[in-house]
Coordinates of C-alpha atoms in Angstrom, one line a residue:
Chain A
M1 CA 17.4 -50.8 -2.2
P2 CA 18.7 -47.4 -3.2
I3 CA 21.6 -46.2 -1.2
S4 CA 21.2 -42.6 0.1
L5 CA 24.3 -40.5 -0.3
E6 CA 24.0 -39.3 3.3
K7 CA 24.3 -42.9 4.6
I8 CA 27.6 -43.4 2.9
G9 CA 29.0 -40.2 4.4
F10 CA 28.3 -37.5 1.8
K11 CA 26.6 -34.4 3.0
T12 CA 24.0 -33.1 0.6
L13 CA 25.1 -29.8 -0.7
K14 CA 22.7 -27.0 0.0
L15 CA 23.1 -24.0 -2.3
K16 CA 19.9 -22.3 -1.4
I17 CA 20.3 -18.7 -0.2
M18 CA 18.2 -18.4 2.9
G19 CA 16.4 -15.2 3.5
P20 CA 16.1 -12.7 5.1
L21 CA 19.3 -11.6 3.5
I22 CA 20.5 -8.7 5.7
P23 CA 19.7 -10.4 9.1
N24 CA 21.4 -13.5 7.8
D25 CA 24.5 -11.5 6.8
I26 CA 24.2 -12.4 3.1
I27 CA 24.0 -8.8 2.1
P28 CA 26.3 -6.6 4.3
F29 CA 24.5 -4.2 6.7
E30 CA 26.1 -1.2 5.0
W31 CA 23.7 -1.6 2.0
N32 CA 20.8 -1.1 4.3
S33 CA 20.2 2.6 3.6
I34 CA 20.6 2.2 -0.2
I35 CA 18.2 -0.7 -0.3
A36 CA 15.8 1.4 1.9
I37 CA 15.7 4.2 -0.7
V38 CA 15.2 1.8 -3.6
I39 CA 12.4 -0.1 -1.9
G40 CA 10.9 3.3 -1.0
I41 CA 11.0 4.5 -4.6
F42 CA 9.0 1.4 -5.7
F43 CA 6.6 1.8 -2.8
G44 CA 5.9 5.4 -3.6
F45 CA 5.6 4.7 -7.3
I46 CA 3.1 1.9 -6.9
L47 CA 1.0 3.9 -4.4
E48 CA 0.9 7.0 -6.6
A49 CA 0.2 5.1 -9.8
S50 CA -2.6 3.2 -8.1
G51 CA -4.2 6.6 -7.3
F52 CA -3.4 6.7 -3.6
S53 CA -2.3 10.4 -3.9
S54 CA -5.9 11.4 -4.2
S55 CA -7.8 11.7 -0.9
R56 CA -11.2 11.6 -2.8
K57 CA -10.3 8.3 -4.4
L58 CA -9.1 6.9 -1.0
A59 CA -12.3 8.1 0.8
G60 CA -14.4 6.4 -1.9
V61 CA -13.9 3.1 -0.1
F62 CA -16.1 4.4 2.8
Y63 CA -18.9 5.7 0.6
G64 CA -18.9 3.0 -2.1
Y65 CA -18.0 5.1 -5.1
D66 CA -14.4 3.8 -5.5
F67 CA -13.1 0.6 -4.0
A68 CA -9.4 1.0 -5.1
V69 CA -8.2 1.0 -1.4
L70 CA -9.9 -2.3 -0.6
K71 CA -8.7 -3.9 -3.9
V72 CA -5.1 -2.8 -3.7
F73 CA -4.8 -3.4 0.1
F74 CA -6.3 -6.9 0.1
T75 CA -4.6 -8.0 -3.2
A76 CA -1.3 -6.9 -1.7
A77 CA -1.9 -8.6 1.6
I78 CA -2.9 -11.9 0.0
V79 CA -0.1 -11.9 -2.6
S80 CA 2.5 -11.2 0.1
L81 CA 1.1 -13.9 2.4
I82 CA 0.9 -16.6 -0.3
G83 CA 4.4 -15.6 -1.5
L84 CA 6.0 -15.6 1.9
L85 CA 4.4 -19.0 2.8
Y86 CA 5.6 -20.5 -0.4
M87 CA 9.1 -19.2 0.1
D88 CA 9.1 -20.5 3.6
Y89 CA 7.9 -23.9 2.4
L90 CA 10.5 -24.1 -0.4
G91 CA 13.2 -23.0 2.0
Y92 CA 14.1 -19.6 0.6
V93 CA 13.1 -17.6 3.6
D94 CA 12.9 -18.5 7.3
M95 CA 9.5 -17.1 8.4
S96 CA 10.5 -17.4 12.0
R97 CA 13.2 -14.8 11.4
L98 CA 10.9 -12.2 10.0
Y99 CA 9.8 -9.3 12.2
V100 CA 6.2 -9.9 13.4
H101 CA 4.4 -6.8 14.5
P102 CA 3.9 -7.2 18.3
T103 CA 0.3 -7.5 19.6
Y104 CA -0.7 -5.1 22.3
L105 CA -4.4 -5.9 22.3
W106 CA -6.0 -2.6 23.3
G107 CA -3.3 -0.5 21.8
A108 CA -4.1 -2.1 18.4
I109 CA -7.9 -1.7 18.9
I110 CA -7.9 1.9 20.2
G111 CA -5.0 3.1 18.0
G112 CA -6.7 1.5 15.0
A113 CA -10.0 3.2 15.9
V114 CA -8.4 6.6 16.3
M115 CA -6.7 6.1 12.9
G116 CA -10.0 5.0 11.3
I117 CA -11.6 8.3 12.4
G118 CA -8.5 10.2 11.2
F119 CA -8.7 8.4 7.8
V120 CA -12.3 9.4 7.1
T121 CA -11.7 12.9 8.4
G122 CA -8.5 13.7 6.6
G123 CA -8.8 11.3 3.7
F124 CA -5.2 10.1 3.9
C125 CA -3.0 7.7 5.8
P126 CA 0.7 8.5 6.4
G127 CA 2.0 6.6 3.4
T128 CA -0.5 8.0 1.0
S129 CA -0.3 11.5 2.2
L130 CA 3.5 11.4 1.6
C131 CA 2.8 10.4 -2.0
A132 CA 0.3 13.3 -2.3
V133 CA 2.9 15.7 -0.9
A134 CA 5.4 14.5 -3.6
I135 CA 3.0 15.7 -6.3
G136 CA 2.2 19.0 -4.6
K137 CA -1.2 18.5 -2.9
I138 CA -1.5 21.2 -0.3
D139 CA -4.1 19.3 1.7
A140 CA -1.6 16.5 2.0
I141 CA 1.1 18.9 3.3
V142 CA -1.4 20.1 5.9
N143 CA -2.2 16.4 6.7
V144 CA 1.5 15.5 7.3
I145 CA 1.9 18.6 9.5
G146 CA -1.2 17.3 11.4
I147 CA 0.3 13.8 11.8
M148 CA 3.5 15.3 13.2
I149 CA 1.4 17.4 15.6
G150 CA -0.4 14.2 16.6
I151 CA 2.8 12.4 17.3
F152 CA 4.0 15.4 19.3
I153 CA 0.8 15.4 21.4
F154 CA 1.1 11.7 22.0
S155 CA 4.7 12.1 23.1
E156 CA 4.0 15.0 25.4
L157 CA 1.1 13.1 27.0
F158 CA 2.9 9.8 27.0
T159 CA 2.3 9.1 30.7
F160 CA -1.4 9.3 30.0
F161 CA -1.2 6.9 27.0
E162 CA 1.3 4.6 28.5
P163 CA -1.1 2.1 30.1
I164 CA -2.6 1.3 26.6
Y165 CA 0.7 1.7 24.8
N166 CA 2.6 -0.9 27.0
G167 CA -0.3 -2.8 28.5
Y168 CA -2.1 -6.0 27.3
F169 CA 1.1 -7.2 25.7
Q170 CA 0.8 -10.7 24.2
G171 CA 4.1 -11.0 22.4
N172 CA 5.0 -11.1 18.8
I173 CA 2.2 -13.5 18.1
T174 CA 0.7 -14.7 14.9
L175 CA -2.8 -15.9 14.1
M176 CA -1.5 -19.4 14.4
D177 CA -0.8 -18.8 18.1
S178 CA -3.9 -16.9 18.9
L179 CA -6.5 -18.8 16.9
D180 CA -4.7 -22.1 16.5
V181 CA -5.4 -22.2 12.8
N182 CA -3.4 -23.8 10.0
P183 CA -1.8 -21.0 8.1
Y184 CA -2.4 -22.6 4.7
W185 CA -6.2 -23.0 5.3
F186 CA -6.4 -19.5 6.8
V187 CA -4.8 -17.9 3.7
F188 CA -7.0 -20.0 1.4
I189 CA -10.2 -18.9 3.3
L190 CA -8.9 -15.3 3.4
T191 CA -8.4 -15.3 -0.4
V192 CA -11.9 -16.6 -1.0
V193 CA -13.3 -14.0 1.3
A194 CA -11.3 -11.3 -0.5
I195 CA -12.6 -12.4 -3.9
L196 CA -16.2 -12.3 -2.6
M197 CA -15.5 -8.8 -1.2
F198 CA -14.2 -7.6 -4.5
A199 CA -17.3 -9.0 -6.3
A200 CA -19.6 -7.4 -3.7
S201 CA -17.7 -4.1 -4.0
D202 CA -18.3 -4.0 -7.8
L203 CA -22.0 -4.6 -7.2
I204 CA -22.2 -1.9 -4.6
R205 CA -20.3 0.5 -6.8
K206 CA -22.9 0.1 -9.6
R207 CA -25.7 1.1 -7.3
V208 CA -24.0 4.1 -5.7
K209 CA -24.2 7.5 -7.2
K210 CA -21.1 8.3 -9.2
V211 CA -18.7 10.8 -7.8
F212 CA -16.3 12.6 -10.1
Y213 CA -13.0 14.0 -8.9
Chain B
M1 CA -19.0 15.4 -17.7
K2 CA -18.2 12.6 -20.1
D3 CA -14.5 13.6 -20.1
T4 CA -14.2 13.3 -16.3
K5 CA -15.8 9.9 -16.4
E6 CA -13.3 8.8 -19.0
Q7 CA -10.5 10.2 -16.8
N8 CA -11.7 8.5 -13.6
R9 CA -11.5 5.2 -15.3
H10 CA -8.2 5.4 -17.1
I11 CA -5.7 7.6 -15.4
Y12 CA -4.7 5.2 -12.7
W13 CA -3.5 1.6 -12.7
N14 CA -5.9 -1.3 -12.4
P15 CA -6.1 -1.8 -8.6
Y16 CA -5.4 -5.5 -8.8
F17 CA -2.3 -4.8 -10.8
G18 CA -1.2 -2.2 -8.2
G19 CA -2.0 -4.5 -5.4
F20 CA -0.1 -7.4 -7.0
L21 CA 3.0 -5.3 -7.5
L22 CA 2.7 -4.0 -3.9
G23 CA 2.4 -7.6 -2.6
I24 CA 5.6 -8.6 -4.6
L25 CA 7.4 -5.5 -3.1
I26 CA 6.4 -6.6 0.4
I27 CA 7.8 -10.1 -0.3
I28 CA 11.1 -8.6 -1.5
T29 CA 11.3 -6.2 1.4
F30 CA 10.8 -9.1 3.9
Y31 CA 13.2 -11.3 1.9
I32 CA 16.0 -8.7 2.0
T33 CA 15.5 -6.9 5.3
G34 CA 13.4 -9.2 7.4
R35 CA 10.9 -6.4 8.1
G36 CA 8.0 -4.8 6.3
L37 CA 7.3 -1.4 4.9
G38 CA 6.3 1.7 6.9
A39 CA 5.5 5.4 6.7
S40 CA 4.6 7.0 10.0
G41 CA 8.0 6.0 11.5
A42 CA 9.8 8.7 9.5
M43 CA 7.4 11.3 10.8
K44 CA 8.1 10.1 14.4
S45 CA 11.8 10.4 13.7
S46 CA 11.3 14.0 12.4
V47 CA 9.3 15.0 15.5
V48 CA 11.9 13.5 17.8
T49 CA 14.7 15.3 15.8
I50 CA 12.9 18.7 16.0
V51 CA 12.1 18.3 19.8
D52 CA 15.7 17.2 20.4
D53 CA 17.1 20.2 18.5
V54 CA 14.8 22.6 20.4
S55 CA 15.4 21.2 23.8
H56 CA 17.8 18.3 24.2
E57 CA 17.1 18.2 28.0
H58 CA 13.3 17.8 27.4
A59 CA 13.9 15.0 24.9
E60 CA 16.2 13.2 27.3
Q61 CA 13.8 13.4 30.2
S62 CA 10.7 12.4 28.3
A63 CA 9.8 8.8 28.7
Y64 CA 8.9 8.5 25.0
Y65 CA 11.4 10.6 23.1
S66 CA 14.3 9.2 25.1
K67 CA 13.6 5.8 23.5
F68 CA 14.7 7.2 20.2
V69 CA 17.4 9.7 21.1
S70 CA 21.0 8.4 21.4
D71 CA 24.2 10.4 21.6
D72 CA 26.1 8.7 18.8
K73 CA 23.3 8.4 16.2
S74 CA 20.8 10.9 14.8
P75 CA 17.2 9.7 15.0
M76 CA 17.1 10.5 11.2
N77 CA 19.7 7.8 10.5
N78 CA 17.1 5.2 10.3
W79 CA 15.9 2.6 7.8
I80 CA 12.4 4.0 7.7
V81 CA 13.6 7.6 7.0
F82 CA 15.6 6.5 4.0
E83 CA 12.6 4.4 2.8
T84 CA 10.4 7.5 3.1
L85 CA 12.7 9.6 1.1
G86 CA 12.4 6.9 -1.6
V87 CA 8.6 7.1 -1.3
L88 CA 8.7 10.8 -2.1
I89 CA 11.0 10.2 -5.1
G90 CA 8.9 7.3 -6.4
A91 CA 5.6 9.1 -6.1
F92 CA 7.2 12.2 -7.8
I93 CA 8.4 10.1 -10.7
S94 CA 5.0 8.4 -11.1
G95 CA 3.1 11.7 -10.8
G96 CA 5.5 13.3 -13.2
L97 CA 5.1 10.6 -15.8
A98 CA 1.3 10.8 -15.6
G99 CA 1.3 14.6 -15.5
R100 CA -0.3 14.9 -12.1
I101 CA 2.2 17.3 -10.5
G102 CA 1.0 20.7 -9.4
W103 CA 0.1 22.8 -6.3
R104 CA -3.6 22.2 -5.6
V105 CA -6.0 21.5 -2.8
Q106 CA -8.3 18.6 -3.8
H107 CA -11.7 18.8 -2.4
S108 CA -15.4 18.1 -3.1
P109 CA -17.0 21.0 -5.0
K110 CA -19.6 21.1 -2.2
I111 CA -17.1 22.2 0.5
T112 CA -14.7 25.1 0.6
R113 CA -10.9 24.9 0.4
R114 CA -10.6 26.2 3.9
R115 CA -12.9 23.4 5.3
R116 CA -10.9 20.8 3.4
L117 CA -7.6 22.0 4.9
I118 CA -9.1 22.1 8.4
F119 CA -10.3 18.6 8.2
A120 CA -7.1 17.4 6.6
L121 CA -5.3 18.8 9.7
I122 CA -7.6 17.3 12.2
G123 CA -7.4 13.9 10.4
G124 CA -3.6 14.1 10.4
V125 CA -3.6 14.8 14.2
L126 CA -5.9 11.8 14.9
F127 CA -3.8 9.6 12.6
G128 CA -0.6 10.7 14.3
V129 CA -1.9 9.9 17.8
G130 CA -3.5 6.6 16.6
A131 CA -0.4 5.4 14.8
Q132 CA 1.7 5.9 18.0
I133 CA -0.9 4.0 20.2
A134 CA -0.9 1.1 17.7
R135 CA 2.8 1.3 17.1
G136 CA 2.4 1.7 13.3
C137 CA 0.0 2.9 10.6
T138 CA -1.8 1.3 7.8
S139 CA 1.5 0.3 6.1
G140 CA 3.7 -0.6 9.1
A141 CA 1.1 -2.3 11.4
A142 CA -1.8 -3.4 9.2
L143 CA -0.3 -4.3 5.8
S144 CA 3.2 -5.5 6.9
G145 CA 1.6 -7.2 9.9
M146 CA -0.9 -9.0 7.8
A147 CA 1.9 -10.3 5.5
V148 CA 3.4 -12.3 8.4
L149 CA 0.0 -13.2 10.0
S150 CA 0.6 -10.9 13.0
T151 CA -2.5 -10.9 15.2
G152 CA -1.9 -7.3 16.1
G153 CA -1.7 -6.4 12.4
F154 CA -5.1 -8.0 11.7
I155 CA -6.7 -6.3 14.7
T156 CA -5.3 -2.9 13.7
M157 CA -6.6 -3.4 10.1
L158 CA -10.1 -4.3 11.3
A159 CA -10.1 -1.4 13.7
I160 CA -9.1 1.1 11.1
F161 CA -11.6 0.1 8.4
G162 CA -14.3 -0.8 10.9
T163 CA -14.2 2.6 12.6
G164 CA -13.8 4.3 9.2
Y165 CA -17.1 2.8 8.1
L166 CA -18.8 3.6 11.5
F167 CA -17.8 7.3 11.3
A168 CA -18.1 7.7 7.5
Y169 CA -21.8 8.8 7.9
F170 CA -20.8 11.9 10.0
F171 CA -18.3 13.1 7.4
R172 CA -20.2 12.4 4.3
K173 CA -20.7 16.1 3.4
N174 CA -16.9 16.4 2.9
W175 CA -16.7 13.6 0.3
I176 CA -20.0 13.0 -1.5

C-alpha cells in the first residue's frame, strides 16, 4: 500500500498562485491604476481593430449585412467563460471571489431594453463610442455627450427611477442559482448555440443586400 | 464599387480573432483584478465630477450623486476612469496603425449629416439612462456579467439585443 506523504506528517507544498491577484494581495493595490490603463489599452485596441469604431458596422448586426458584433461578442463571452471555468477547476482562480454583476430583475430588463433602443438609434454603445471618439468620429463625440446627458437625466430624476433601480433585487446570483444548471453543461450548450448562430448569420448575410460603408 | 467591397472585407480583424483576444483579455482582467471590463462607469464619474464642481451642495443632497461623492477622494480617481483612458489610447494606436484617424461624421449616403448627429445624440441619451437603470452597459453588465455566468448579465444582454432587433425596423432608413 502506498504511503501518502500527508499521512506521515508532511504537508503537500502548494505553489499555485491563486487569483484574483489584487483582491488576494498578491499584487499590491497601488498597481491598480497602472494595470487599469494597460488593460484599457488592450481593450480599446481590440475593439477598434475589430471595427467597433464604425457605427455602420455595429448596426449591421440588426439588419443582417454585418454580423461582426454578434461574432466578436459571443466568441469573447464563450472564450472567457471556458477559460475562467478551467482556471477555477485547475485551482488558478477562485471563481467565488470574482465580482458577479448583481441581478435586479426589472432593472436589467428595462435598462437593457432602453439600451437596445439607444443602440439601434445611435449605432454605438459606450465602449465602442469611446473607441470612435479616439479616432475622431464626430458622431461618436455627440453620442458620448448624449450618454452623459442621459446619466445626468437619470441622476436628476433618480427618485422616479429608484423603484426599478433598487427593486426586485435577487443578489449577486449566477445562472447556477437561478436555473439550477451545471455550469459545464451550460457552457457546452451555449457554445453549440453560438456556433449555430454564427453559421446562420453567414447564411443570412449572403441573402441580404450588401451595404458598403 | 469593387474597391469598397475589397475594403469592407479586409480592413478589420477577423471577428473570431478579435473575439478570442477579447475573451483572453476578460480572463486576464478577472484574474488580476477580480472584476470585469467596463465603459459607462467613466462617463458616470465625469458627470458626477461636473455636477459636484458646479454645485457641491446639489451633489451632496442628491440621493444618486451622493453615492459617488466623498470628501477625501475625487470621483475621477477610480479604476474604470483609468481603464477608459487606456481605451482611448488603445483605440487611437489601432486607428493610427490602420490609417483610420480623421475628423468625420460617418453616415449612410441616404441621410444627412445633421440627421445622423441628431440620432447619435438621442441614442446616447437613451444609452446613458439605460446603463444607469441596469447598472452597467454592454461591456460592464452584459459581457463581463456573462463571463461569470451572472443572471443579470445574461438578462441585460438578451434585453439589449432583443429590443435592438424589435426596434431595428423603425430606424432602418438611417442604416440601410
